[in-house]
Structure formats: structure tokens, C-alpha cells
Amino acid sequence: MNILLATAEVTPFAKVGGLADMAGALPKAWAQGGHNVIVILPLYGTIDTEKFGIVKTDMLVDVPFGTWTEYAEVWQGTLPDTSIPVYFLRSSDYYDRPGIYGYHEGFEDNDRRFIFLSRAIFEVARALDFRPDVVHAHDYHTAPCMPMLKVHYHSDEFFRHTAGVFTIHNMAYQGMYDPQRAMEFCGFPASEFYTGSWYEQDGIFNSMKAGILFADKITTVSPTYAQEIRWTPEGMGLQGALQSRGADLIGILNGIDAATWSPMHDKHIAVPYDADSLKKKDINKKALLKEVGISAAEMKRDLPVVGMVTRLTEQKGVSILAACIESFVANDRFRLVILGSGEAKYEDLLKNLAYRYPNHVRVGTGYNEPLSHMIQAGADFYLMPSKFEPCGLTQMFALAYGTIPIVRSVGGLADTVQDYDPITFAGTGIRFHRYTGEALQHALETALRLYKREPHWSHMRRNAMAQDHSIVTTAQRYVEVFGWAQEARR
Ligand code: ADP
């Protein structure tokens, strides 16, 4: 099958969250399964072309845009350790600047930047003579590919067999744009935008809604989230659109790339280990504490370490953590090591805690890939108290590293973490339900009771590490859905 993956993020070139991990890992698994894959994303100013061996090609593609034509240079690289081609669109107007989306509110011209990307991918495919069986678009950034496929390319001989699959990684970001601009940039007649039309939501252009309604099949990143977005406020206003496509909406659990996330082969951690050498996790714990500045004298007191690696947004539950953390750290119950970047108010809050409890709270800010691995390997528990969570990858990394997840039972967290049962010794972590500081406090108390308490501690860690969340299974499910999309191609 010829698969064209269109995305705003791909590991290791440009990453903000889990979308990048998936966009980097799926193509490898598809290629191993014998499929032809190309990946297209923008050449952001932050991408280090030299480091990744990304070179300019002689392709300059014309991109129909509004009633005029623009162009983009095409640069080429490969996914690391593979021969899978990645094509980068270079446009000094749109991408040649620091950052992927811009700070909090995003760049002012994000409508234009991502609509351009959505349109350009078709023209790059044509220039490469790559006839996709499926265009796989991700999140609001490339959602406009779905209506474009149907409106501009449906009767185009080159795209005669191309189906559109749209994957939702997070409903919270929908690509809501000024309708006049967005319809024009997409090359759609202004008259197609009206109350209740497929592009309209609350009077504005909604990329996500158009992606959902025009795609041949829609997927999201966990089975529970697929239900939640249809039937609960997690649909963020698009429940109606999602219900209308209910039969075509499939939850496929994300998976993890064992080449990058396995404690036996992780190049960022102090010592490799597996389920039979869990003692070595202690060495990784010490290395982590040293890395974050805990003194050797302090380290002698063995306290549990709770880790977090996260974007700092309301979604990730920082406010309920703030509501209960102080009594734990003030009473010397555990150490908290957080690596996070995002909203200033949460960064300030955590830094303030770290200032007041320097031996108990350590906070890393900014993007730090090596430290994110050290936390997974060195922490005893991994905390994810999310308000909502489409899938979440970091709790799956934690499971693979024998680091016990403490999670709120929502979305993909409910699909990947089973509550530990001390009677049957089954389960992989600790779950809680209500989104309150009190509920989290109870969960943390449960965790502390289980810390190093045998035989439970060994059972939990071994159960966790025995979970299989391989990207290979995930990739196979996508291929199955691509097949259905082709049958359903409208
Ligand atoms: P989301 O996509 O909602 O941000 P996920 O758990 O699905 O959450 O994926 C987050 C990804 O980003 C993981 O690979 C995680 O390790 C990584 N990550 C998040 N914040 C940082 C950071 N500050 N430094 C390094 N990696 C980070």
C-alpha cells in the first residue's frame, strides 16, 4: 500500500508531544510490513538540517492557494536508521522561523501555514509521482487535507484511488480560523460556509470538524477516548459531528517504539535493565537524583521517587497535583521529579515548590529528551493525573520501564493501566477516578503503601513490564482501517 503521512510534527525533527512520536514510529512499522511510506512536514527554522542530513532537492512545487499559486521548495531526509523518505516543505514565508506553533496563542498566520501544508502535500505527491492509496492526516493541522481530497482531487486521475484517513490525537485543539480567510486559502467557495455546513462550528471555520466529516475513516488514539469524544464533553463541542460518523470512527491504541523506549536498549540511561535485573533500576534512580541535583548525603535516605514528563497545561492535571502535593513533600513522604514545559503559571507554581522543598521537588523546564528517559528509568512511580487524556504515551513508557503508573482513569490511561489488586496480584498500576486533589491524594497514599511492599511490589513491576504496547500491533490496525477506507472511498 502507498501511504502518505501528512503531519505537523515528527520525531526527531520536530516534536511537541505524542503526535510526533506516533508520526515517527508508524512509518517504520509500516515499512517493515512491506508498505511504501512517505512523510511530509514543514521545514521549521528549528530543524537542524545538517544534523539530520536533510538536503535540498531540485523540486519546487506549485501549490494552488486561494485563487493564486504559491510555491514551496522540497527538501529531503530520511527517518533515522531507515530509508523511509521524509519530505520537508521549505517556505520562508511560513516555516522559516523559530517554533512549530508559536507561543501560547500560536502564530497569527497559523491558518495560512497549515492550510498551505495541507494543500502542498498533494502537489508534492504528484511531483514525486507517488500515487497514495491513502492520505493519512493528523490533528487539526492537516485536517484540511480531507475536504481538499474530496473537493479538489476527487476527479483528478492521479488521486483516483486515494482514500482519506483522519486521526485525532487531541480534540482540545481544533484549528478554528476566520472563515473568510480559511475558505479562500483552501480554495473553497465562500458560499459553502454557512450555519451547519461541514466547515462551520459556532460561526467559525473548524478544521477538525471538516476533517471528521470529509474523511473516509476517522481514528482516534484509544478505544475509550473514541467513546468519550462521542458521548461526553470531551468531544469539545464536536460530539454531533462525531456521532454522525460513529460507524466510521475507530479507536486504535497508540503504541511505543521499542527501539527508542526500552530499558534494555536506552542509550540515555545509566545502566540497561530488564524484568530479571530490576535491581539495576536503583542505579538509574541514583543517576536521576544526581542529575537533578540531589546531594549524595540526601540520597542516602531512601524515599520513593515520583516522576512526571509532561506539557504543562490544564489537561495534564497540574492543578489537582498542586492541591495535594504540599503535605506529602513537607512530611518527607516522597520526592517528585518533574520535567515539563508549557504555561508559565504552572511552571512558576512548580518552581516555587522546588524553591521551598529543594530536597523533595526538582523541576526541569524546557525540552530535554535525555532527562525524559532518565525519569522513566529512575523513578519508582510515574504520575499522570490528567483531566482528559486521548491516549498518553508516557504511562506506556513507564510500564515498559517497570515504573508504576499512577493515573486518572480516563481515555487511554483507562485502556493501558489496570488497577493493582493485592488479592489476585493482578494489575499494573494505581488508578483514581474523580478529578480532585483529594482523589489524587488517596491514590498517592495507596502507592506509598505498596512501595517496596513484597510480594506486591515485585508483582506490580513485573506485570507492568510484561505489557505489550508495541507499535507493530498499532500499525497493523491502521493498515486494516486504510483498507476499509479504500472500500468506503466516496
Ligand atoms: P501529549 O501528546 O498530550 O503531550 P503524550 O504522553 O502522548 O502527551 O506524549 C508526550 C511526549 O512528549 C512523550 O514522548 C514525552 O516523553 C515527551 N515530552 C513531553 N514533555 C517533554 C519535555 N519537557 N522534554 C522531553 N520530552 C517531553
Coordinates of C-alpha atoms and ligand atoms in Angstrom, one line a residue:
M1 CA 0.0 0.0 0.0
N2 CA 1.2 3.5 -0.7
I3 CA 0.8 5.6 2.4
L4 CA 1.3 9.4 2.6
L5 CA 1.6 10.6 6.1
A6 CA 0.9 14.4 6.4
T7 CA 1.7 15.9 9.8
A8 CA 3.0 19.0 11.6
E9 CA 5.3 17.0 13.9
V10 CA 7.6 14.1 13.5
T11 CA 10.2 12.7 16.0
P12 CA 13.1 13.5 16.0
F13 CA 12.8 16.5 13.7
A14 CA 10.0 18.5 15.3
K15 CA 8.3 17.4 18.4
V16 CA 5.9 18.9 20.9
G17 CA 4.0 15.9 22.1
G18 CA 2.8 12.3 21.3
L19 CA 1.8 13.2 17.8
A20 CA 5.5 13.4 16.9
D21 CA 6.2 10.0 18.5
M22 CA 3.5 8.4 16.5
A23 CA 4.3 10.1 13.2
G24 CA 7.9 8.9 13.6
A25 CA 7.2 5.4 14.7
L26 CA 4.2 4.3 12.5
P27 CA 6.1 4.7 9.2
K28 CA 8.9 2.4 10.4
A29 CA 6.4 -0.3 11.3
W30 CA 4.5 0.1 8.0
A31 CA 7.7 -0.1 6.0
Q32 CA 8.7 -3.3 7.9
G33 CA 5.3 -4.7 6.9
G34 CA 6.2 -4.1 3.2
H35 CA 4.3 -0.8 2.6
N36 CA 5.6 2.2 0.8
V37 CA 5.5 5.3 3.0
I38 CA 6.4 8.9 2.6
V39 CA 6.2 11.5 5.3
I40 CA 5.6 15.2 4.6
L41 CA 6.1 18.0 7.1
P42 CA 7.3 21.6 7.1
L43 CA 10.9 22.6 7.4
Y44 CA 10.7 24.7 10.5
G45 CA 13.5 27.0 11.2
T46 CA 14.3 25.0 14.3
I47 CA 15.1 21.8 12.4
D48 CA 18.8 21.1 12.2
T49 CA 19.2 20.2 8.6
E50 CA 22.9 19.4 8.9
K51 CA 22.5 17.1 11.9
F52 CA 19.8 15.1 10.2
G53 CA 21.3 15.1 6.7
I54 CA 18.3 17.0 5.2
V55 CA 19.2 18.3 1.8
K56 CA 17.5 20.5 -0.8
T57 CA 16.1 18.7 -3.8
D58 CA 15.6 20.4 -7.2
M59 CA 11.9 20.1 -6.7
L60 CA 9.9 23.4 -6.5
V61 CA 6.2 22.6 -6.3
D62 CA 3.4 24.9 -7.3
V63 CA 0.7 25.0 -4.7
P64 CA -2.7 26.3 -5.7
F65 CA -3.7 28.5 -2.9
G66 CA -6.8 30.6 -2.9
T67 CA -7.2 31.9 -6.4
W68 CA -3.4 32.1 -6.9
T69 CA -0.4 29.9 -6.8
E70 CA 2.4 29.8 -4.3
Y71 CA 5.4 27.5 -4.2
A72 CA 7.5 25.6 -1.8
E73 CA 11.0 24.1 -2.0
V74 CA 11.1 20.4 -1.2
W75 CA 13.9 19.2 1.0
Q76 CA 14.6 15.6 1.7
G77 CA 15.8 13.4 4.6
T78 CA 15.0 10.0 6.0
L79 CA 13.7 8.8 9.3
P80 CA 16.8 7.9 11.4
D81 CA 18.1 4.4 10.8
T82 CA 15.7 3.8 7.9
S83 CA 15.5 4.6 4.2
I84 CA 11.9 6.0 4.6
P85 CA 11.8 9.3 2.8
V86 CA 10.7 12.4 4.7
Y87 CA 10.0 15.5 2.6
F88 CA 10.2 18.9 4.1
L89 CA 8.4 21.9 2.7
R90 CA 10.5 24.9 2.9
S91 CA 8.8 28.3 2.7
S92 CA 10.5 31.4 4.1
D93 CA 7.0 33.0 4.5
Y94 CA 5.5 30.2 6.6
Y95 CA 8.0 28.0 8.4
D96 CA 11.4 29.6 8.4
R97 CA 11.0 30.9 12.0
P98 CA 11.7 29.6 15.4
G99 CA 9.0 27.3 16.8
I100 CA 6.4 25.0 15.4
Y101 CA 3.2 26.6 16.5
G102 CA 4.4 29.8 18.2
Y103 CA 3.8 30.7 21.9
H104 CA 0.5 30.2 23.7
E105 CA -1.9 31.7 21.2
G106 CA 0.1 30.4 18.3
F107 CA 1.4 32.4 15.3
E108 CA -1.1 34.8 13.9
D109 CA -0.9 33.1 10.5
N110 CA -1.3 29.5 11.6
D111 CA -4.4 29.2 9.5
R112 CA -2.4 30.1 6.4
R113 CA 0.7 28.0 7.4
F114 CA -1.3 24.8 8.0
I115 CA -3.8 25.2 5.1
F116 CA -0.7 25.6 2.9
L117 CA 0.8 22.4 4.3
S118 CA -2.5 20.6 3.7
R119 CA -2.7 21.6 0.1
A120 CA 1.0 21.2 -0.7
I121 CA 1.2 17.5 0.3
F122 CA -0.9 16.6 -2.8
E123 CA 1.4 18.6 -5.1
V124 CA 4.5 17.0 -3.6
A125 CA 3.0 13.6 -4.1
R126 CA 2.3 14.4 -7.7
A127 CA 5.8 15.9 -8.3
L128 CA 7.3 12.6 -6.8
D129 CA 4.9 10.5 -8.9
F130 CA 3.8 8.9 -5.6
R131 CA 0.2 7.8 -6.0
P132 CA -1.1 7.4 -2.5
D133 CA -3.6 4.7 -1.6
V134 CA -4.2 6.6 1.5
V135 CA -3.5 10.1 2.7
H136 CA -3.2 9.9 6.5
A137 CA -3.8 13.3 8.1
H138 CA -3.2 14.1 11.8
D139 CA -5.0 16.6 14.0
Y140 CA -6.2 20.0 13.0
H141 CA -3.0 20.9 11.2
T142 CA -3.5 18.6 8.3
A143 CA -7.3 18.1 8.8
P144 CA -8.0 20.3 5.7
C145 CA -6.4 17.5 3.6
M146 CA -9.6 15.6 4.0
P147 CA -12.0 18.2 2.4
M148 CA -9.3 19.1 -0.2
L149 CA -9.1 15.4 -1.2
K150 CA -12.8 15.3 -1.9
V151 CA -13.2 18.8 -3.3
H152 CA -10.1 19.4 -5.4
Y153 CA -8.7 15.9 -6.1
H154 CA -11.7 13.6 -6.3
S155 CA -11.9 13.5 -10.0
D156 CA -8.1 14.0 -10.5
E157 CA -6.8 10.9 -12.3
F158 CA -3.7 10.9 -10.2
F159 CA -5.6 10.6 -7.0
R160 CA -8.2 8.2 -8.4
H161 CA -7.5 5.5 -5.7
T162 CA -6.7 7.8 -2.8
A163 CA -8.7 7.4 0.3
G164 CA -8.5 9.8 3.3
V165 CA -8.0 8.8 6.9
F166 CA -8.0 11.4 9.6
T167 CA -6.5 10.7 13.0
I168 CA -7.5 12.7 16.1
H169 CA -4.8 12.9 18.7
N170 CA -6.4 15.6 20.8
M171 CA -9.9 17.2 20.5
A172 CA -8.8 20.2 22.5
Y173 CA -7.1 21.9 19.5
Q174 CA -9.4 22.2 16.6
G175 CA -7.9 24.8 14.2
M176 CA -10.6 27.4 14.4
Y177 CA -10.0 30.1 11.8
D178 CA -11.6 33.2 10.4
P179 CA -14.0 31.7 7.8
Q180 CA -13.4 34.1 5.1
R181 CA -9.6 33.6 5.1
A182 CA -9.8 29.9 5.6
M183 CA -12.3 29.2 2.9
E184 CA -10.3 31.3 0.5
F185 CA -6.9 29.7 1.4
C186 CA -8.5 26.3 1.0
G187 CA -9.8 27.2 -2.4
F188 CA -13.4 26.5 -1.4
P189 CA -16.3 28.8 -2.5
A190 CA -17.3 31.2 0.3
S191 CA -20.9 30.1 -0.3
E192 CA -20.1 26.7 1.1
F193 CA -19.6 28.2 4.5
Y194 CA -23.0 28.7 6.3
T195 CA -24.5 27.7 9.6
G196 CA -24.5 24.0 9.9
S197 CA -22.2 23.4 6.9
W198 CA -19.3 20.9 7.2
Y199 CA -16.8 23.7 7.8
E200 CA -18.7 25.7 10.3
Q201 CA -18.9 25.4 14.1
D202 CA -20.2 28.3 16.2
G203 CA -19.8 30.7 13.3
I204 CA -16.2 30.0 12.6
F205 CA -14.2 27.7 10.3
N206 CA -13.3 24.5 12.2
S207 CA -10.6 22.4 10.6
M208 CA -11.2 19.4 12.9
K209 CA -14.9 19.3 12.0
A210 CA -14.2 19.4 8.3
G211 CA -11.6 16.6 8.8
I212 CA -14.1 14.5 10.6
L213 CA -16.9 14.9 8.1
F214 CA -14.9 14.6 4.9
A215 CA -12.6 11.7 5.9
D216 CA -13.4 8.2 4.6
K217 CA -12.5 6.8 8.1
I218 CA -11.6 8.6 11.3
T219 CA -9.5 7.1 14.0
T220 CA -8.5 8.3 17.4
V221 CA -5.8 7.2 19.7
S222 CA -7.6 4.9 22.2
P223 CA -10.9 3.0 22.3
T224 CA -12.0 4.8 25.5
Y225 CA -11.3 8.2 24.0
A226 CA -13.3 7.2 20.9
Q227 CA -16.3 6.8 23.2
E228 CA -15.6 9.8 25.3
I229 CA -15.4 12.2 22.4
R230 CA -18.7 11.0 21.0
W231 CA -20.7 11.0 24.2
T232 CA -19.2 13.3 26.7
P233 CA -17.9 16.9 26.8
E234 CA -14.5 15.6 25.8
G235 CA -15.9 16.0 22.3
M236 CA -15.3 19.7 22.9
G237 CA -18.4 20.7 21.0
L238 CA -18.0 18.3 18.1
Q239 CA -19.9 15.4 19.6
G240 CA -22.7 15.8 17.0
A241 CA -20.2 15.6 14.1
L242 CA -18.5 12.6 15.7
Q243 CA -21.8 10.8 16.3
S244 CA -22.8 11.4 12.7
R245 CA -19.7 9.5 11.7
G246 CA -20.0 7.0 14.6
A247 CA -19.8 3.9 12.3
D248 CA -16.5 5.2 10.8
L249 CA -14.8 6.3 14.0
I250 CA -12.4 3.7 15.3
G251 CA -10.2 3.9 18.4
I252 CA -6.7 2.5 17.8
L253 CA -4.5 2.4 20.9
N254 CA -1.2 4.1 20.3
G255 CA 1.9 2.0 20.7
I256 CA 5.6 2.6 21.6
D257 CA 8.7 2.2 19.5
A258 CA 10.8 -0.3 21.4
A259 CA 13.9 0.9 19.5
T260 CA 13.7 4.2 21.4
W261 CA 11.8 3.2 24.6
S262 CA 13.1 0.0 26.1
P263 CA 15.2 -0.1 29.3
M264 CA 17.5 -2.7 27.7
H265 CA 18.4 -0.5 24.8
D266 CA 18.1 3.0 26.0
K267 CA 21.2 5.0 25.3
H268 CA 20.2 7.8 27.6
I269 CA 20.1 5.8 30.9
A270 CA 22.8 4.9 33.3
V271 CA 22.5 1.1 33.1
P272 CA 20.3 -1.1 31.0
Y273 CA 18.0 -3.5 32.8
D274 CA 15.0 -5.8 32.2
A275 CA 12.4 -7.6 34.4
D276 CA 15.0 -10.0 35.6
S277 CA 17.5 -7.4 36.6
L278 CA 15.3 -4.8 38.3
K279 CA 17.9 -4.2 41.0
K280 CA 19.7 -2.1 38.4
K281 CA 16.8 0.3 38.4
D282 CA 18.3 1.5 41.7
I283 CA 21.4 2.6 39.9
N284 CA 19.2 4.6 37.5
K285 CA 17.4 6.1 40.4
K286 CA 20.6 7.4 41.9
A287 CA 21.7 8.7 38.5
L288 CA 18.5 10.5 38.1
L289 CA 18.7 12.1 41.6
K290 CA 22.2 13.1 40.9
E291 CA 21.3 14.6 37.6
V292 CA 18.6 16.8 39.2
G293 CA 20.9 18.0 41.9
I294 CA 20.0 15.9 45.0
S295 CA 23.2 15.7 47.1
A296 CA 24.8 12.4 48.0
A297 CA 24.1 12.8 51.7
E298 CA 20.4 13.5 50.9
M299 CA 20.3 10.5 48.7
K300 CA 21.2 8.1 51.5
R301 CA 17.6 8.4 52.7
D302 CA 15.6 6.1 50.5
L303 CA 12.4 7.9 49.6
P304 CA 10.1 6.9 46.7
V305 CA 10.6 9.0 43.6
V306 CA 7.5 10.0 41.6
G307 CA 8.3 11.2 38.1
M308 CA 6.4 13.2 35.5
V309 CA 7.3 14.3 32.0
T310 CA 4.6 16.5 30.5
R311 CA 3.4 19.5 28.7
L312 CA 2.3 21.9 31.5
T313 CA -1.3 22.6 30.6
E314 CA -4.6 22.3 32.3
Q315 CA -5.1 18.9 30.6
K316 CA -2.3 17.3 32.5
G317 CA -3.7 17.7 35.9
V318 CA -1.2 20.1 37.4
S319 CA -3.8 21.9 39.4
I320 CA -5.0 18.8 41.3
L321 CA -1.4 17.9 41.9
A322 CA -0.8 21.4 43.3
A323 CA -3.9 20.9 45.6
C324 CA -2.4 17.9 47.4
I325 CA 1.4 17.8 46.9
E326 CA 2.5 20.0 49.7
S327 CA 1.5 17.8 52.6
F328 CA 3.5 14.9 51.1
V329 CA 6.7 16.7 50.4
A330 CA 6.6 18.7 53.6
N331 CA 6.2 15.4 55.5
D332 CA 9.1 13.7 53.7
R333 CA 6.9 11.1 52.1
F334 CA 8.4 11.1 48.6
R335 CA 10.4 13.0 46.1
L336 CA 8.8 14.5 43.0
V337 CA 10.9 15.0 39.8
I338 CA 9.0 16.8 37.0
L339 CA 10.2 17.6 33.5
G340 CA 7.7 19.9 31.9
S341 CA 7.3 22.9 29.8
G342 CA 4.2 25.0 28.9
E343 CA 2.1 27.5 30.6
A344 CA 4.0 30.0 32.8
K345 CA 1.6 29.8 35.7
Y346 CA 2.2 26.1 36.1
E347 CA 6.0 26.4 35.6
D348 CA 6.0 29.2 38.3
L349 CA 3.9 27.1 40.6
L350 CA 6.3 24.1 40.4
K351 CA 9.4 26.2 40.6
N352 CA 8.0 27.8 43.7
L353 CA 7.5 24.3 45.3
A354 CA 11.1 23.3 44.3
Y355 CA 12.4 26.5 45.9
R356 CA 10.6 25.8 49.1
Y357 CA 11.3 22.0 49.2
P358 CA 14.7 21.6 47.3
N359 CA 15.3 18.1 48.6
H360 CA 11.8 16.9 47.6
V361 CA 10.8 18.7 44.5
R362 CA 13.0 19.0 41.4
V363 CA 11.7 20.6 38.3
G364 CA 13.3 20.6 34.9
T365 CA 11.8 23.0 32.3
G366 CA 12.3 23.1 28.6
Y367 CA 12.5 20.2 26.3
N368 CA 15.0 17.6 27.5
E369 CA 15.0 14.2 25.7
P370 CA 17.8 12.5 27.8
L371 CA 16.2 13.6 31.1
S372 CA 12.8 12.3 30.0
H373 CA 14.4 8.8 29.6
M374 CA 16.3 9.1 32.9
I375 CA 13.0 9.8 34.7
Q376 CA 11.3 6.8 33.2
A377 CA 14.2 4.6 34.2
G378 CA 14.9 6.2 37.6
A379 CA 11.5 6.9 39.1
D380 CA 9.6 4.4 41.2
F381 CA 6.2 5.8 40.2
Y382 CA 5.1 7.7 37.2
L383 CA 2.3 10.2 37.7
M384 CA -0.4 11.2 35.2
P385 CA -3.4 12.8 36.9
S386 CA -4.8 14.1 33.6
K387 CA -8.1 15.9 33.3
F388 CA -8.5 14.2 30.0
E389 CA -6.1 12.0 28.0
P390 CA -6.7 10.9 24.5
C391 CA -4.1 8.2 24.9
G392 CA -0.9 9.3 26.6
L393 CA 2.4 7.7 25.7
T394 CA 4.4 8.4 28.8
Q395 CA 2.4 5.9 31.0
M396 CA 3.2 3.2 28.4
F397 CA 6.9 4.1 28.6
A398 CA 6.6 3.9 32.4
L399 CA 5.1 0.4 32.2
A400 CA 7.9 -0.7 29.9
Y401 CA 10.5 0.6 32.4
G402 CA 8.8 -1.0 35.4
T403 CA 7.9 2.4 36.8
I404 CA 4.5 2.1 38.4
P405 CA 1.9 4.5 36.8
I406 CA -0.5 6.4 39.0
V407 CA -3.2 7.6 36.6
R408 CA -6.6 9.1 36.5
S409 CA -8.9 6.6 34.8
V410 CA -9.7 8.5 31.6
G411 CA -9.2 8.0 27.9
G412 CA -6.1 6.0 27.0
L413 CA -5.0 5.8 30.6
A414 CA -8.0 3.7 31.4
D415 CA -7.1 1.5 28.4
T416 CA -3.5 0.9 29.4
V417 CA -3.2 0.8 33.2
Q418 CA -5.0 -1.8 35.3
D419 CA -5.6 -1.1 38.9
Y420 CA -3.4 -3.4 41.1
D421 CA -5.3 -6.0 43.1
P422 CA -3.4 -7.2 46.2
I423 CA -5.7 -10.3 46.4
T424 CA -5.0 -11.6 43.0
F425 CA -1.7 -9.9 42.4
A426 CA -3.0 -8.7 39.0
G427 CA -2.8 -5.2 37.7
T428 CA -0.1 -2.8 36.6
G429 CA -0.7 0.5 38.5
I430 CA -2.9 2.7 40.6
R431 CA -6.0 4.4 39.2
F432 CA -8.3 7.0 40.5
H433 CA -11.5 8.5 39.2
R434 CA -12.6 11.9 40.4
Y435 CA -10.7 14.9 39.1
T436 CA -9.9 16.3 42.6
G437 CA -6.8 16.8 44.8
E438 CA -8.4 14.5 47.3
A439 CA -8.8 11.6 44.9
L440 CA -5.2 12.0 43.8
Q441 CA -4.1 12.2 47.4
H442 CA -5.8 8.8 48.1
A443 CA -4.1 7.3 45.0
L444 CA -0.7 8.6 46.2
E445 CA -1.4 7.1 49.7
T446 CA -2.2 3.8 48.0
A447 CA 1.0 4.0 46.0
L448 CA 3.1 4.7 49.1
R449 CA 1.6 1.7 50.9
L450 CA 2.7 -0.5 48.1
Y451 CA 6.2 0.9 47.7
K452 CA 8.7 -2.0 48.2
R453 CA 5.9 -3.9 50.0
E454 CA 6.5 -7.5 48.9
P455 CA 5.2 -9.6 47.2
H456 CA 3.1 -6.8 45.7
W457 CA 6.0 -4.5 44.6
S458 CA 7.6 -7.3 42.5
H459 CA 4.3 -8.4 41.1
M460 CA 3.3 -4.9 40.0
R461 CA 6.6 -4.2 38.4
R462 CA 6.7 -7.5 36.6
N463 CA 3.1 -7.2 35.4
A464 CA 3.9 -3.7 34.1
M465 CA 6.9 -4.8 32.2
A466 CA 5.1 -7.7 30.7
Q467 CA 2.6 -5.4 28.9
D468 CA 2.9 -5.4 25.2
H469 CA 2.2 -2.0 23.7
S470 CA 4.2 -2.4 20.6
I471 CA 3.8 0.0 17.7
V472 CA 3.7 -3.0 15.4
T473 CA 0.3 -4.0 16.6
T474 CA -0.9 -0.4 16.3
A475 CA 0.5 -0.1 12.8
Q476 CA -1.3 -3.3 11.7
R477 CA -4.6 -1.9 12.9
Y478 CA -4.1 1.3 10.9
V479 CA -3.4 -0.8 7.7
E480 CA -6.7 -2.6 8.3
V481 CA -8.5 0.7 8.6
F482 CA -6.8 2.0 5.5
G483 CA -8.3 -1.0 3.7
W484 CA -11.7 -0.1 5.0
A485 CA -11.2 3.5 3.9
Q486 CA -10.5 2.4 0.4
E487 CA -13.6 0.3 0.3
A488 CA -15.6 3.2 1.7
R489 CA -13.9 5.8 -0.6
R490 CA -16.7 8.2 -1.6
Ligands
ADP1 P1 0.8 14.7 24.7 O1 0.9 14.3 23.3 O2 -0.5 15.1 25.2 O3 1.8 15.8 25.0 P2 1.9 12.1 25.4 O4 2.1 11.4 26.7 O5 1.1 11.4 24.4 O6 1.3 13.5 25.7 O7 3.3 12.4 24.7 C1 4.2 13.3 25.2 C2 5.6 13.0 24.6 O8 6.4 14.2 24.7 C3 6.4 11.9 25.2 O9 7.3 11.4 24.3 C4 7.2 12.7 26.3 O10 8.3 11.9 26.8 C5 7.5 13.9 25.6 N1 7.7 15.1 26.4 C6 6.8 15.9 27.0 N2 7.4 17.0 27.6 C7 8.7 16.8 27.4 C8 9.9 17.6 27.8 N3 9.8 18.7 28.5 N4 11.1 17.1 27.4 C9 11.2 16.0 26.7 N5 10.2 15.2 26.3 C10 8.9 15.7 26.6

